[in-house]
Short mmCIF file of C-alpha atoms and ligand atoms in Angstrom, two decimals:
data_model
loop_
_atom_site.label_atom_id
_atom_site.label_comp_id
_atom_site.label_asym_id
_atom_site.label_seq_id
_atom_site.Cartn_x
_atom_site.Cartn_y
_atom_site.Cartn_z
CA MET A 197 94.41 93.55 85.31
CA GLN A 198 93.07 91.99 88.87
CA LEU A 199 91.10 88.76 88.54
CA ARG A 200 90.09 86.85 91.72
CA ILE A 201 89.37 83.12 91.75
CA ASP A 202 88.48 80.96 94.44
CA ARG A 203 89.36 77.50 94.10
CA ALA A 204 87.47 76.39 96.89
CA SER A 205 84.15 77.75 95.41
CA ALA A 206 81.50 75.38 93.72
CA THR A 207 81.45 77.91 90.67
CA PRO A 208 83.43 76.59 88.01
CA LEU A 209 86.53 78.33 87.50
CA PHE A 210 85.73 79.30 83.77
CA GLN A 211 82.61 80.81 85.11
CA GLN A 212 84.34 82.91 87.78
CA ILE A 213 86.95 84.20 85.15
CA ALA A 214 83.94 85.08 82.89
CA GLY A 215 82.07 86.69 85.67
CA ASN A 216 84.96 88.81 86.74
CA LEU A 217 85.67 90.08 83.07
CA ARG A 218 82.04 90.64 82.67
CA GLU A 219 82.13 93.10 85.93
CA GLN A 220 85.05 94.73 84.54
CA ILE A 221 83.45 95.24 81.07
CA ALA A 222 80.16 96.30 82.47
CA SER A 223 81.64 98.76 84.90
CA GLY A 224 83.51 100.40 81.96
CA LEU A 225 87.02 99.40 83.38
CA MET A 226 87.39 97.53 80.11
CA PRO A 227 86.12 100.09 77.53
CA GLU A 228 85.17 99.26 73.87
CA GLY A 229 88.28 97.85 72.16
CA HIS A 230 90.21 96.88 74.94
CA ARG A 231 92.18 93.95 74.37
CA LEU A 232 92.03 91.11 76.59
CA PRO A 233 95.10 88.99 77.52
CA PRO A 234 96.36 86.33 75.14
CA GLU A 235 94.42 83.17 76.59
CA ARG A 236 97.97 81.41 77.25
CA THR A 237 99.18 84.53 79.40
CA LEU A 238 96.01 84.71 81.48
CA ALA A 239 96.19 80.77 81.85
CA ARG A 240 99.77 81.13 83.26
CA GLU A 241 98.89 84.15 85.47
CA LEU A 242 96.11 82.36 87.18
CA GLY A 243 97.58 79.08 87.24
CA VAL A 244 94.72 77.30 85.28
CA ASN A 245 94.58 75.42 81.94
CA ARG A 246 94.38 77.39 78.87
CA SER A 247 91.19 75.33 78.01
CA THR A 248 89.39 77.04 81.21
CA VAL A 249 90.38 80.44 79.85
CA LEU A 250 88.91 79.38 76.26
CA ALA A 251 85.93 78.46 77.72
CA ALA A 252 85.54 81.99 79.82
CA TYR A 253 86.02 83.89 76.54
CA ALA A 254 83.67 81.71 74.82
CA GLU A 255 81.16 82.69 77.49
CA LEU A 256 81.86 86.28 76.92
CA LYS A 257 81.43 85.97 73.08
CA ALA A 258 78.29 84.25 73.49
CA ASP A 259 76.98 87.07 75.57
CA GLY A 260 77.95 89.69 72.75
CA LEU A 261 80.54 91.36 75.12
CA VAL A 262 83.73 90.28 73.12
CA ASP A 263 84.97 89.37 69.77
CA ALA A 264 87.89 87.27 68.63
CA HIS A 265 89.91 88.32 65.48
CA VAL A 266 92.87 86.25 64.15
CA GLY A 267 96.03 88.46 64.72
CA ARG A 268 94.07 91.12 67.00
CA GLY A 269 93.03 88.65 69.75
CA THR A 270 89.80 89.02 71.93
CA VAL A 271 88.55 92.35 71.98
CA VAL A 272 85.64 94.36 73.81
CA LEU A 273 82.72 95.27 71.68
CA PRO A 274 81.02 98.58 72.12
CA GLN A 275 78.34 97.97 74.92
CA ARG A 276 74.85 98.80 74.90
CA PHE A 277 72.92 98.17 78.08
CA ALA A 278 69.39 97.38 77.69
CA PRO A 279 67.08 99.14 80.19
CA ARG A 280 65.88 96.54 82.75
CA GLY A 281 62.11 97.80 82.70
CA THR A 282 60.15 99.49 80.21
CA THR A 283 58.75 103.33 80.06
CA SER A 284 55.44 102.28 80.79
CA SER A 285 56.16 99.97 83.49
CA PRO A 286 55.96 101.36 87.38
CA ALA A 287 59.15 101.78 89.09
CA GLN A 288 60.47 98.43 90.76
CA PRO A 289 62.06 98.72 94.25
CA PHE A 290 65.80 98.60 93.94
CA SER A 291 67.19 95.40 95.62
CA TRP A 292 69.71 96.36 98.23
CA ARG A 293 70.36 92.82 98.98
CA GLN A 294 72.79 92.73 95.93
CA ILE A 295 75.74 93.39 98.30
CA SER A 296 79.34 93.44 97.00
CA ARG A 297 81.85 90.81 98.07
CA ARG A 298 83.69 93.47 100.36
CA SER A 299 80.43 94.19 102.28
CA ALA A 300 79.88 90.60 102.47
CA ALA A 301 83.32 89.90 104.14
CA SER A 302 82.71 92.59 106.74
CA GLU A 303 79.10 91.26 107.76
CA PRO A 304 79.03 90.82 111.41
CA LEU A 305 78.44 87.69 113.15
CA PRO A 306 74.94 86.68 113.66
CA ILE A 307 75.44 86.26 117.38
CA ILE A 308 76.77 89.72 117.49
CA ARG A 309 73.69 91.00 115.63
CA ASP A 310 71.64 89.24 118.13
CA LEU A 311 73.66 90.64 121.00
CA LEU A 312 73.07 94.11 120.02
CA GLU A 313 69.44 93.70 119.79
CA LEU A 314 69.57 92.07 123.26
CA ALA A 315 71.56 94.92 124.76
CA SER A 316 69.36 97.64 123.19
CA HIS A 317 66.19 96.43 125.60
CA GLN A 318 65.66 98.67 128.76
CA ASP A 319 64.93 95.70 131.10
CA VAL A 320 68.15 93.83 130.05
CA ILE A 321 71.08 94.41 132.36
CA PRO A 322 74.03 95.07 129.96
CA LEU A 323 77.19 93.31 131.12
CA SER A 324 78.15 93.07 127.23
CA VAL A 325 78.87 96.67 126.61
CA GLY A 326 82.33 98.52 126.66
CA MET A 327 81.19 101.91 127.72
CA PRO A 328 82.30 103.91 130.56
CA ALA A 329 80.03 104.66 133.65
CA PRO A 330 77.23 107.26 132.56
CA GLU A 331 77.16 108.48 136.13
CA LEU A 332 81.01 109.64 135.63
CA LEU A 333 80.57 111.57 132.24
CA PRO A 334 81.36 115.18 133.32
CA LEU A 335 78.20 116.47 132.22
CA ASP A 336 78.61 119.93 134.12
CA ALA A 337 82.10 120.54 132.44
CA VAL A 338 80.99 119.73 129.14
CA ARG A 339 78.49 122.33 129.37
CA GLU A 340 80.64 124.96 131.13
CA ILE A 341 83.66 124.19 128.60
CA GLY A 342 81.21 124.37 125.74
CA GLU A 343 79.77 127.46 126.48
CA ARG A 344 83.11 129.10 127.27
CA MET A 345 84.39 127.84 123.86
CA LEU A 346 81.49 129.12 121.86
CA ALA A 347 81.94 132.49 123.54
CA GLU A 348 85.70 132.48 122.79
CA ARG A 349 86.05 130.82 119.55
CA GLY A 350 82.39 131.64 117.92
CA ALA A 351 82.08 130.08 114.78
CA THR A 352 85.63 128.53 114.44
CA ALA A 353 84.45 125.86 116.94
CA LEU A 354 81.90 124.88 114.78
CA LEU A 355 83.63 125.10 111.14
CA HIS A 356 85.61 122.71 109.23
CA SER A 357 89.27 122.14 110.59
CA PRO A 358 92.51 120.43 109.28
CA THR A 359 92.32 116.90 108.70
CA GLU A 360 95.10 116.01 111.00
CA GLY A 361 93.50 117.76 113.82
CA ILE A 362 93.50 121.16 115.22
CA ALA A 363 97.04 122.14 116.02
CA PRO A 364 96.63 122.91 119.82
CA LEU A 365 95.05 119.54 120.17
CA ARG A 366 97.93 117.87 118.39
CA GLU A 367 100.15 119.54 120.71
CA SER A 368 98.18 118.76 124.14
CA VAL A 369 97.93 115.19 123.08
CA ALA A 370 101.56 114.77 122.68
CA ALA A 371 101.91 116.28 125.95
CA LEU A 372 99.36 113.63 127.46
CA LEU A 373 101.38 110.77 125.70
CA ALA A 374 104.65 112.06 127.42
CA SER A 375 102.99 111.09 130.62
CA ARG A 376 102.88 107.44 128.94
CA GLY A 377 106.58 107.67 128.43
CA ILE A 378 105.88 108.30 124.85
CA GLU A 379 108.17 111.04 123.18
CA CYS A 380 106.39 112.48 119.83
CA ASP A 381 106.26 115.63 117.86
CA PRO A 382 102.79 117.04 117.35
CA ALA A 383 103.38 116.62 113.72
CA GLU A 384 103.27 112.70 114.33
CA VAL A 385 99.97 112.95 116.06
CA LEU A 386 96.80 112.33 113.98
CA VAL A 387 93.38 113.01 115.48
CA THR A 388 90.88 110.37 114.69
CA THR A 389 87.26 109.74 114.94
CA GLY A 390 87.89 107.18 117.89
CA SER A 391 90.63 104.90 117.82
CA GLN A 392 88.36 102.32 115.55
CA GLN A 393 88.79 104.99 112.93
CA GLY A 394 92.60 104.79 113.45
CA LEU A 395 92.83 101.30 112.81
CA ASP A 396 90.51 101.35 109.79
CA LEU A 397 92.94 104.09 108.23
CA VAL A 398 95.66 101.97 108.92
CA ARG A 399 94.38 98.99 107.09
CA ARG A 400 93.16 101.35 104.13
CA VAL A 401 96.84 102.66 103.70
CA LEU A 402 98.59 99.30 104.48
CA ILE A 403 96.37 96.29 103.80
CA ASP A 404 95.64 94.86 100.46
CA PRO A 405 93.28 92.07 99.84
CA GLY A 406 94.99 88.59 100.93
CA ASP A 407 97.63 90.28 103.10
CA VAL A 408 98.53 88.34 106.10
CA VAL A 409 97.70 90.27 109.64
CA VAL A 410 98.81 88.68 112.79
CA VAL A 411 96.02 89.41 115.47
CA GLU A 412 96.03 88.04 119.21
CA GLN A 413 93.44 85.37 119.81
CA PRO A 414 91.21 86.19 121.71
CA THR A 415 91.17 90.03 120.39
CA PHE A 416 88.98 93.23 120.34
CA PHE A 417 86.05 91.97 117.87
CA GLY A 418 85.75 95.48 116.21
CA ALA A 419 89.32 94.97 114.83
CA LEU A 420 88.41 91.66 113.33
CA GLU A 421 85.62 93.27 111.58
CA ILE A 422 87.71 96.03 110.18
CA LEU A 423 90.37 93.52 109.04
CA ARG A 424 87.99 90.98 107.52
CA GLY A 425 86.13 93.72 105.75
CA ALA A 426 89.66 94.59 103.99
CA GLU A 427 89.90 90.93 103.09
CA ALA A 428 93.01 90.55 105.10
CA ARG A 429 94.10 86.81 105.97
CA LEU A 430 94.00 86.84 109.75
CA VAL A 431 96.61 84.62 111.65
CA PRO A 432 95.78 84.24 115.28
CA VAL A 433 98.59 83.99 117.87
CA PRO A 434 97.13 82.92 121.29
CA VAL A 435 96.99 84.95 124.57
CA ASP A 436 97.87 83.84 127.94
CA ALA A 437 98.05 85.65 131.36
CA ASP A 438 101.05 87.45 130.18
CA GLY A 439 99.63 88.50 126.91
CA MET A 440 100.39 87.60 123.35
CA ARG A 441 102.33 84.36 123.15
CA VAL A 442 105.37 85.65 121.41
CA ASP A 443 107.12 82.31 121.13
CA VAL A 444 104.18 81.06 119.08
CA LEU A 445 104.79 84.34 117.05
CA GLU A 446 108.42 83.69 116.46
CA GLU A 447 107.68 80.22 115.23
CA LEU A 448 104.95 81.73 112.92
CA LEU A 449 107.39 84.55 111.75
CA GLY A 450 109.61 81.62 110.22
CA ARG A 451 106.98 80.73 107.84
CA ILE A 452 104.59 83.56 107.11
CA ARG A 453 105.31 87.23 106.16
CA PRO A 454 102.71 89.44 107.81
CA LYS A 455 101.98 92.92 106.78
CA LEU A 456 101.17 94.01 110.33
CA ILE A 457 100.90 92.97 113.79
CA TYR A 458 97.83 94.18 115.74
CA THR A 459 98.18 93.88 119.58
CA LEU A 460 96.47 95.00 122.52
CA PRO A 461 99.57 94.96 125.09
CA THR A 462 97.83 96.49 128.05
CA PHE A 463 94.48 95.03 129.73
CA GLN A 464 93.78 93.36 126.59
CA ASN A 465 90.00 93.43 125.35
CA PRO A 466 88.70 90.80 126.11
CA SER A 467 90.95 88.95 128.27
CA GLY A 468 92.31 91.64 130.50
CA ALA A 469 95.78 90.11 130.32
CA SER A 470 98.90 92.65 129.77
CA LEU A 471 101.95 91.80 127.85
CA SER A 472 104.91 91.14 130.34
CA LEU A 473 107.95 93.59 129.87
CA GLU A 474 110.15 90.70 128.89
CA ARG A 475 107.54 89.77 126.17
CA ARG A 476 107.34 93.52 125.15
CA LYS A 477 110.89 93.63 124.38
CA LYS A 478 110.88 90.11 122.45
CA LEU A 479 107.94 91.23 120.52
CA LEU A 480 109.88 94.41 119.10
CA ALA A 481 112.82 92.48 118.55
CA LEU A 482 110.95 89.98 116.40
CA ALA A 483 109.03 92.95 114.44
CA TYR A 484 112.79 94.53 113.81
CA ARG A 485 113.91 91.25 112.71
CA TYR A 486 111.25 90.25 110.38
CA GLN A 487 110.62 93.83 109.49
CA VAL A 488 106.77 93.96 110.39
CA PRO A 489 105.12 97.03 111.69
CA ILE A 490 102.83 96.87 114.84
CA VAL A 491 99.80 98.61 115.74
CA GLU A 492 99.54 98.96 119.48
CA ASP A 493 96.07 99.71 120.44
CA ASP A 494 96.13 101.20 124.01
CA LEU A 495 92.73 102.39 125.21
CA TYR A 496 92.72 101.22 128.83
CA TYR A 497 96.28 102.52 129.82
CA ASP A 498 95.09 104.90 132.45
CA LEU A 499 92.87 102.25 134.04
CA ARG A 500 95.01 100.36 136.19
CA TYR A 501 93.89 99.29 139.57
CA HIS A 502 96.79 97.31 140.91
CA GLY A 503 100.68 97.27 140.37
CA ALA A 504 102.99 99.55 138.52
CA PRO A 505 102.51 100.55 134.89
CA LEU A 506 104.04 98.63 132.05
CA PRO A 507 105.96 100.72 129.34
CA THR A 508 103.82 100.93 126.25
CA LEU A 509 105.66 99.47 122.91
CA ARG A 510 105.78 102.87 121.38
CA SER A 511 107.81 104.22 124.20
CA LEU A 512 110.25 101.12 124.01
CA ASP A 513 110.41 101.34 120.02
CA ARG A 514 113.66 102.71 118.83
CA ALA A 515 113.44 102.21 115.30
CA GLY A 516 109.80 103.46 114.28
CA TYR A 517 107.88 100.13 114.05
CA VAL A 518 105.11 101.09 116.15
CA LEU A 519 101.68 102.73 115.39
CA TYR A 520 100.07 103.84 118.48
CA LEU A 521 96.30 104.13 118.79
CA SER A 522 94.38 105.35 121.92
CA SER A 523 91.28 107.52 122.43
CA ILE A 524 89.03 109.22 125.25
CA SER A 525 86.41 106.85 124.68
CA LYS A 526 87.20 104.50 127.82
CA VAL A 527 88.17 107.33 130.30
CA LEU A 528 86.09 110.52 129.30
CA VAL A 529 83.53 110.71 126.59
CA PRO A 530 82.95 107.93 124.00
CA GLY A 531 80.37 109.88 122.20
CA MET A 532 82.57 112.65 121.34
CA ARG A 533 84.43 110.39 119.00
CA VAL A 534 87.79 111.81 119.52
CA GLY A 535 91.02 109.50 119.27
CA PHE A 536 94.55 109.68 118.27
CA LEU A 537 97.16 107.88 116.26
CA VAL A 538 101.09 108.42 116.57
CA ALA A 539 102.68 107.34 113.43
CA PRO A 540 105.98 108.36 111.61
CA ARG A 541 105.69 111.66 109.47
CA PRO A 542 105.62 110.18 106.00
CA PHE A 543 103.15 107.39 106.93
CA LEU A 544 100.91 110.03 108.70
CA ARG A 545 100.57 111.93 105.72
CA SER A 546 99.02 108.88 103.83
CA LEU A 547 96.95 108.26 106.60
CA ALA A 548 95.94 111.86 106.62
CA LEU A 549 95.05 111.62 102.91
CA ALA A 550 92.91 108.54 103.61
CA LYS A 551 91.11 110.28 106.48
CA GLN A 552 90.22 113.30 104.07
CA ALA A 553 88.46 110.75 101.87
CA VAL A 554 86.52 109.10 104.79
CA ASP A 555 85.23 111.99 106.77
CA LEU A 556 87.64 115.28 105.95
CA HIS A 557 88.39 115.75 109.66
CA SER A 558 87.03 114.72 113.21
CA THR A 559 84.61 116.81 115.09
CA THR A 560 85.90 120.27 115.46
CA PHE A 561 83.83 120.88 118.72
CA GLY A 562 85.08 117.81 120.24
CA GLN A 563 88.69 118.74 119.40
CA TRP A 564 88.55 122.07 121.09
CA PHE A 565 86.52 120.64 124.04
CA LEU A 566 89.35 117.97 124.53
CA ASP A 567 92.34 120.61 124.16
CA THR A 568 90.55 122.72 126.67
CA TRP A 569 90.17 119.60 129.00
CA LEU A 570 94.04 118.78 128.64
CA ARG A 571 95.25 122.05 128.99
CA GLU A 572 93.22 122.81 132.08
CA GLY A 573 94.82 119.87 133.82
CA ARG A 574 91.71 118.05 134.08
CA TRP A 575 92.70 114.73 132.74
CA ALA A 576 94.60 113.33 135.59
CA PRO A 577 92.14 114.27 138.43
CA HIS A 578 89.40 112.74 136.25
CA VAL A 579 91.45 109.58 135.49
CA GLU A 580 91.70 109.14 139.36
CA THR A 581 88.02 109.60 139.94
CA VAL A 582 87.08 106.95 137.27
CA ARG A 583 89.86 104.50 138.43
CA GLN A 584 88.60 104.58 142.04
CA ALA A 585 85.21 104.14 140.83
CA TYR A 586 86.09 101.04 138.31
CA SER A 587 88.13 99.66 140.78
CA ALA A 588 85.15 99.40 143.55
CA LYS A 589 82.85 98.14 140.64
CA ARG A 590 85.46 95.50 139.57
CA ARG A 591 85.45 94.29 143.18
CA ILE A 592 81.67 94.09 143.54
CA MET A 593 81.62 92.19 140.48
CA LEU A 594 84.47 89.49 141.70
CA GLU A 595 82.59 89.40 145.00
CA ALA A 596 79.13 88.71 143.47
CA LEU A 597 80.76 85.85 141.30
CA ALA A 598 82.37 84.42 144.33
CA LYS A 599 79.16 84.61 146.28
CA CYS A 600 77.02 82.89 143.62
CA ARG A 601 79.63 80.56 141.97
CA PRO A 602 77.69 80.04 138.67
CA ALA A 603 77.94 76.23 137.69
CA GLY A 604 81.49 75.73 135.94
CA LEU A 605 82.30 79.30 135.64
CA THR A 606 85.92 80.56 136.11
CA TRP A 607 87.17 83.99 135.84
CA THR A 608 90.22 86.11 135.50
CA GLU A 609 91.08 88.96 137.96
CA PRO A 610 92.89 91.42 135.43
CA ALA A 611 94.82 94.31 137.21
CA GLY A 612 92.98 96.80 134.94
CA GLY A 613 90.61 97.71 132.20
CA PHE A 614 86.97 97.14 131.68
CA TYR A 615 86.38 93.33 131.74
CA LEU A 616 86.44 90.20 133.26
CA TRP A 617 87.05 87.20 131.03
CA CYS A 618 85.22 84.15 132.03
CA ARG A 619 85.22 80.40 131.01
CA TYR A 620 82.33 77.96 131.30
CA PRO A 621 82.03 74.32 130.20
CA THR A 622 82.42 73.14 126.77
CA ARG A 623 79.25 70.88 126.86
CA LEU A 624 77.04 73.88 126.85
CA ALA A 625 76.35 75.42 123.46
CA PRO A 626 77.25 79.08 123.58
CA SER A 627 73.93 79.90 121.42
CA LYS A 628 71.89 78.13 124.02
CA VAL A 629 73.55 80.04 126.93
CA LEU A 630 73.01 83.17 125.14
CA ALA A 631 69.17 82.53 124.32
CA ARG A 632 68.90 81.50 128.17
CA ALA A 633 70.70 84.81 129.29
CA ALA A 634 68.11 86.50 127.07
CA ARG A 635 65.41 84.87 128.95
CA GLU A 636 67.05 85.94 132.34
CA ARG A 637 67.32 89.55 130.74
CA VAL A 638 71.09 89.85 130.97
CA SER A 639 73.71 90.29 128.21
CA PHE A 640 77.30 89.29 127.95
CA LEU A 641 79.87 89.23 125.05
CA PRO A 642 79.99 86.08 123.59
CA GLY A 643 83.68 84.83 123.38
CA GLU A 644 83.52 83.31 119.88
CA ALA A 645 83.10 87.10 118.76
CA CYS A 646 86.70 87.61 119.43
CA TYR A 647 88.05 84.76 117.63
CA VAL A 648 89.41 84.28 114.19
CA ASP A 649 88.56 80.72 114.19
CA GLU A 650 86.11 78.24 115.94
CA PRO A 651 87.13 78.38 119.85
CA VAL A 652 87.83 75.26 121.53
CA GLU A 653 86.99 76.46 124.76
CA ASN A 654 83.86 78.47 125.72
CA HIS A 655 84.19 81.99 127.13
CA LEU A 656 82.17 85.08 127.78
CA ARG A 657 83.17 88.90 128.61
CA LEU A 658 81.55 90.59 131.40
CA ASN A 659 82.00 94.32 131.51
CA PHE A 660 81.90 96.13 135.20
CA THR A 661 82.09 99.81 134.51
CA PHE A 662 78.85 100.45 132.91
CA PRO A 663 76.22 98.99 135.02
CA SER A 664 75.52 100.27 138.30
CA ALA A 665 76.65 98.24 141.45
CA ARG A 666 73.03 96.80 141.79
CA GLN A 667 72.99 96.17 138.16
CA ILE A 668 76.53 94.14 138.42
CA ARG A 669 74.86 92.01 141.48
CA GLN A 670 71.88 91.27 139.87
CA GLY A 671 73.36 90.66 136.43
CA VAL A 672 75.66 87.93 137.98
CA GLU A 673 72.91 86.36 139.62
CA ARG A 674 71.05 86.28 136.26
CA LEU A 675 74.01 84.97 134.70
CA GLY A 676 74.17 82.11 137.03
CA LYS A 677 70.68 81.20 136.27
CA ALA A 678 71.11 81.03 132.68
CA LEU A 679 73.96 78.85 133.00
CA GLN A 680 72.28 76.69 135.39
CA ALA A 681 69.26 76.48 132.78
CA ALA A 682 71.57 75.74 129.96
CA ALA A 683 73.26 73.07 131.79
CA VAL A 684 70.04 71.27 132.67
CA GLU A 685 68.60 71.42 129.12
CA PRO A 686 68.29 68.17 127.38
CA ASP A 687 70.48 68.66 124.32
CA SER A 688 73.10 71.12 125.37
CA ARG A 689 75.89 69.89 123.02
CA ARG A 690 77.51 72.52 120.54
CA ALA A 691 75.41 71.67 117.42
CA ALA A 692 76.32 73.15 114.22
CA GLY A 693 73.60 74.68 112.21
CA SER A 694 71.18 74.34 115.04
CA GLU A 695 71.75 77.76 116.72
CA THR A 696 69.05 78.91 118.88
CA ARG A 697 68.31 82.67 118.42
CA PRO A 698 68.15 84.51 121.80
CA ILE A 699 64.40 85.31 122.59
CA ILE A 700 64.47 89.11 122.80
C1 PLP B 133 91.04 97.75 122.00
C2 PLP B 133 89.82 98.60 121.53
N1 PLP B 133 90.16 99.51 120.46
C3 PLP B 133 89.45 100.19 119.96
C4 PLP B 133 88.20 100.41 120.48
C5 PLP B 133 87.29 101.31 119.71
O1 PLP B 133 87.33 102.54 120.61
P1 PLP B 133 86.90 104.24 119.89
O2 PLP B 133 85.60 104.55 120.55
O3 PLP B 133 88.16 104.91 120.39
O4 PLP B 133 86.84 104.22 118.57
C6 PLP B 133 87.73 99.55 121.70
C7 PLP B 133 86.31 99.88 122.04
O5 PLP B 133 85.84 99.28 122.80
C8 PLP B 133 88.75 98.73 122.24
O6 PLP B 133 88.37 98.18 123.06
#
């Protein structure tokens, strides 16, 4: 029997226990005749006084849900659920606000909801998103390949397909990964609906509520949402210019037993940092020593603008500890939702079963499209085109920042990826800066979205791939104005509970 109690909650423990049991009786998990555990046993399991359990059972008895008999213990009674309305009363609207504990845990931060709202406005310059340039989407090639595929494959291009992914694509993905130094068998490739789904499947199979997961801080905010939704206990490890501080991780591993380490070693989202080779090796050595699997989220691998590539963790792994995630979202087409996950075969089977329950399989059409794209050798030349374009946009953003030097703003110059990570003075409340940015009609990703706990410094993430060159220049100028305005507002302290909603 699974009972959850929260000692930090204002609800008395006996009421929490009664509430848990009430739910299990109402849901049928404890049917008529089911015997509740003896008070002493349950008290010992939960680490509470016997009188607390007695009080909980007394509540259930008063509700008519259970009865206690000497010799038989406390037993669930037959349930009769009274209708909540009457036959003559009109239908009452259902209250969809009765959300479950799990969905409450995955509620997005208010600042993210505000941000999404803001970014959806046409006149707002979107420096907040994580999308490729719309002008680089290969529209003509998609049309041409699509038509050819329909002519050649007919209905197969649109019917259901295997959960693990169509066999030709698993092969061509394995060949693509070989160019990243990754040796894998097509049977170790699971095609996913974006790499976001890859992480979601891993958490479904691996994470139980309360499990510890190590994440970088800052990290990809979508991953935080997935892991929080799984009720994992997130333990952050700071990131510096060389990626995750593995020295801090080492110290932590002496005290905690994580189920998983989630890392973005190459052009980290949001900081742009890359894990140095030395740290990559150290990270793997720690994983082996403490026997913790690693998820390597590697969407930005191909988008390097300077310097030599670093080996992926998966290519350095000799003992099957690394689960490798990637997708076509940043380089080719995000809307097609095709990603891939490389995992050892027995684990891949569990992931595929989880995927079957979620969406049966990823888009058949998209998979055939990507397979054709890869087999016709279009990946490398396309990567070259986008790399040149993004390298130029990155330069434009750096020049725009250097030109207008917004008050107190400093920024990184990452060698690749999609983002610049900027720091601004702590005396400016992030909500106020976002509100000012909304007035100036420019959006960015607030740094706090990427933190497990309250950040000590203020950051914001700027994307340079999606906006046009003109938008980048204008957006940076508007951001400068927003920071200036926030700085001269009378009360710009970080004030808990007095957030200003962006005006949108
Ligand atoms: C690090 C990281 N992982 C995963 C994702 C999700 O990507 P996909 O579109 O492949 O689901 C993103 C998107 O921004 C990302 O930055």
